[in-house]
CSV table of C-alpha atoms in Angstrom, one decimal:
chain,number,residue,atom,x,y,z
Z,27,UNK,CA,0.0,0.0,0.0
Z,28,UNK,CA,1.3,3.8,-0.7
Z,29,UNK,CA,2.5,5.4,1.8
Z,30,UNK,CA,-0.2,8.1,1.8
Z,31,UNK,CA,-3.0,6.3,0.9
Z,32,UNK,CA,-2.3,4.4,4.1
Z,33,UNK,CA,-4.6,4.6,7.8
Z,34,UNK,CA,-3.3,6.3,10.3
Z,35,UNK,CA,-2.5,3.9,13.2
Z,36,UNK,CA,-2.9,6.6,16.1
Z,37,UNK,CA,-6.4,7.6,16.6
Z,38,UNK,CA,-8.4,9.3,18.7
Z,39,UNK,CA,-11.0,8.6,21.1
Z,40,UNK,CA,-13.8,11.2,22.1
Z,41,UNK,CA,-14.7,11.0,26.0
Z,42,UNK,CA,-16.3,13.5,28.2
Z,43,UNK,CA,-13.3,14.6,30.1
Z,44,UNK,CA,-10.9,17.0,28.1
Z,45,UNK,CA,-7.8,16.3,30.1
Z,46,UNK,CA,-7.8,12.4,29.0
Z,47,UNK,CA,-5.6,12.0,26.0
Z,48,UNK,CA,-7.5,8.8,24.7
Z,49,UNK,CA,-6.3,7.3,21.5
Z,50,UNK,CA,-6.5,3.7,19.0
Z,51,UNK,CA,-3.6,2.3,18.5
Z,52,UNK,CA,-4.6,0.0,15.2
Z,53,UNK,CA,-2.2,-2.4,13.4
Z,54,UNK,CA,1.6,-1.7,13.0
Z,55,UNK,CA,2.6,1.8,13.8
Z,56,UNK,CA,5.7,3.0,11.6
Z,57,UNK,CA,7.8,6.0,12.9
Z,58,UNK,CA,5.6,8.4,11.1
Z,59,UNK,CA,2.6,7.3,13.3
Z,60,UNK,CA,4.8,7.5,16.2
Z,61,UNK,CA,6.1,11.3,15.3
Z,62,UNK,CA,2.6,12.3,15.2
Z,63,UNK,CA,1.7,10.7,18.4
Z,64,UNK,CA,4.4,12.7,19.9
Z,65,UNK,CA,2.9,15.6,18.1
Z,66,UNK,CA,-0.7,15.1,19.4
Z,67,UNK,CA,0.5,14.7,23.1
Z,68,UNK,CA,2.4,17.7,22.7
Z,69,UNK,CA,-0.9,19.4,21.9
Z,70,UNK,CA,-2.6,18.2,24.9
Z,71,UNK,CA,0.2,18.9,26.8
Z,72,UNK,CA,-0.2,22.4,25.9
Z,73,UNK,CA,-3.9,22.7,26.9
Z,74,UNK,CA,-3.4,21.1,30.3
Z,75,UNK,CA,-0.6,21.0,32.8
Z,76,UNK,CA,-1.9,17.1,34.2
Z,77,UNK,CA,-3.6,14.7,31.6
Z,78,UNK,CA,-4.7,11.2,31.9
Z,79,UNK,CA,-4.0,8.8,29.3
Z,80,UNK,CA,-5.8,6.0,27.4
Z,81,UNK,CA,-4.4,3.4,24.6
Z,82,UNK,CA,-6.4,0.7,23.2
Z,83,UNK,CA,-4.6,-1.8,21.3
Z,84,UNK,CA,-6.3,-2.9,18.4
Z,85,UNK,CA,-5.0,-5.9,16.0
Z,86,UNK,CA,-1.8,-4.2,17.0
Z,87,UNK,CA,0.7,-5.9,14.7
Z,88,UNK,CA,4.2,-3.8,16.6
Z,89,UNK,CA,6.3,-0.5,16.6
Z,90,UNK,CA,8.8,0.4,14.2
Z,91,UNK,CA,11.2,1.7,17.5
Z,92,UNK,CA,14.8,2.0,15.7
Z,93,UNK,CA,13.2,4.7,13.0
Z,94,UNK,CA,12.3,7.0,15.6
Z,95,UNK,CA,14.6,9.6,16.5
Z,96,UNK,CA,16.7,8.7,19.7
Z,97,UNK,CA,15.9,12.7,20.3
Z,98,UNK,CA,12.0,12.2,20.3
Z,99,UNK,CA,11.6,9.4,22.5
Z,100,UNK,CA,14.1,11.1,24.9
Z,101,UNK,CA,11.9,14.4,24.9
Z,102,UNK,CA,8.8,12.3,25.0
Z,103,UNK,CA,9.6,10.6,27.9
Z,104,UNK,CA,10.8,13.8,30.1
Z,105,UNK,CA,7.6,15.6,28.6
Z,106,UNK,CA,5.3,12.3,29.6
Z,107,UNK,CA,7.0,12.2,33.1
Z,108,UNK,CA,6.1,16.2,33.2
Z,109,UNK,CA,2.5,16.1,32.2
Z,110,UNK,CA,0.5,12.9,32.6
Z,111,UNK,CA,-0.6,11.3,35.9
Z,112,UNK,CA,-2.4,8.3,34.8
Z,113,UNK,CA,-2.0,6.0,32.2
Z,114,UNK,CA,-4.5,2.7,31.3
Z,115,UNK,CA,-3.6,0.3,28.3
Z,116,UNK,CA,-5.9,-1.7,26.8
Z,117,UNK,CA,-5.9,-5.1,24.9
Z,118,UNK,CA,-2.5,-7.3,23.9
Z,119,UNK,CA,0.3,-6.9,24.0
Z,120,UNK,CA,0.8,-5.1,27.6
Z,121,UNK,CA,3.6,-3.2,27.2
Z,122,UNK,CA,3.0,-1.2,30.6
Z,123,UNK,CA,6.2,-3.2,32.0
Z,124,UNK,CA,8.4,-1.6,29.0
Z,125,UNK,CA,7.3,1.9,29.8
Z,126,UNK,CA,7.8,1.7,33.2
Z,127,UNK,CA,11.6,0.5,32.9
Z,128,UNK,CA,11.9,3.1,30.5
Z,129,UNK,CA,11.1,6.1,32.7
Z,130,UNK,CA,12.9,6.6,36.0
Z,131,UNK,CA,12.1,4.4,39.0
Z,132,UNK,CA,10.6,7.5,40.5
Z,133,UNK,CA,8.3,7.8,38.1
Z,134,UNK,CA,5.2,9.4,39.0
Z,135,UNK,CA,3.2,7.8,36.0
Z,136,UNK,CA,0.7,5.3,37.2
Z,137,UNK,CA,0.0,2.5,34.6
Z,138,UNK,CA,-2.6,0.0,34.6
Z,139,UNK,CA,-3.0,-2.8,32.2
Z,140,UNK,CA,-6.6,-4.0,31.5
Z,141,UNK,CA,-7.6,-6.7,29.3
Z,142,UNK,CA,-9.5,-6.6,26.2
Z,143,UNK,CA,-12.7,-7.8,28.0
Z,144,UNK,CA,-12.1,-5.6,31.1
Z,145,UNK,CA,-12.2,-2.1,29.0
Z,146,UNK,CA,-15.1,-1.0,31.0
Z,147,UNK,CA,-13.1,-0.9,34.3
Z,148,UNK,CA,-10.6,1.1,32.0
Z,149,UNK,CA,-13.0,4.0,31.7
Z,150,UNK,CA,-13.9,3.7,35.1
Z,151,UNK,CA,-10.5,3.8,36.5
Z,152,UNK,CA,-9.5,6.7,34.6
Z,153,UNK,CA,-13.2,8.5,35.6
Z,154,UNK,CA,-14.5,8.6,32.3
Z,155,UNK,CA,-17.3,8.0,29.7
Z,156,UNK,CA,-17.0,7.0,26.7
Z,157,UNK,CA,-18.6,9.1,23.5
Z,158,UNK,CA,-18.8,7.5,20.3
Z,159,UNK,CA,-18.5,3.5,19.4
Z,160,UNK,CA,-15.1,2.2,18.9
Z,161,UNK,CA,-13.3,-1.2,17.4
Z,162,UNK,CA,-12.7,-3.9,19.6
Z,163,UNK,CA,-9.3,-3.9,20.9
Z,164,UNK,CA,-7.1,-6.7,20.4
Z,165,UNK,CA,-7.4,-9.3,23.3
């Protein structure tokens, strides 16, 4: 498939609370996905000091890690350690291990990994509704 007539793999997820950065993560996501990612959190970063996060994994099929910039996941990673308090993954694989040995073992981040079926106490943990139908996520 062209590169531009390709789907996005990051996207996002209306809720009722605007300080949840809640996004799709769908099929393989290539370094371009990624820089965008980074992009988008920047955003919310911007529009609130604190922000809770949500990813839902969906037919997630991996990360293309070595093609993105050693610079942007440095600066993502002091900027997610900055601005986000919460942080709930949804569906396989749980990847909430990685991230924490990533970040410092001070990290103030709390992650939570909820299974496919168990979305609902997701939503619940990070104090939200949900607006909108979305894919199942991968289980």
């Amino acid at each position: 498939m062209n590169f531009l007539q390709s789907v996005p793999a990051i996207r996002r997820i209306d809720t009722d609370r605007d300080d949840l950065f809640a996004i799709d993560v769908v099929g393989h996501v290539a370094a371009a996905d990624a820089e965008n990612l980074f992009g988008l959190l920047e955003a919310a970063y911007a529009l609130h000091q604190r922000i809770d996060v949500a990813v839902r994994l969906v037919d997630h099929d991996g990360v293309d890690w070595t093609d993105i910039s050693d610079e942007t996941l440095k600066q993502g990673a002091v900027h997610a350690l900055e601005h986000i308090g919460r942080c709930a993954a949804i569906g396989t694989p749980d990847w909430t291990a990685d991230a924490r040995h990533a970040l410092p073992a001070s990290s103030p981040i709390e992650f939570r990994h909820f299974k496919a079926e168990d979305e609902a106490d997701a939503w619940e943990w990070l104090g939200v509704q949900r607006v909108g139908a979305r894919e199942k996520p991968s289980s």
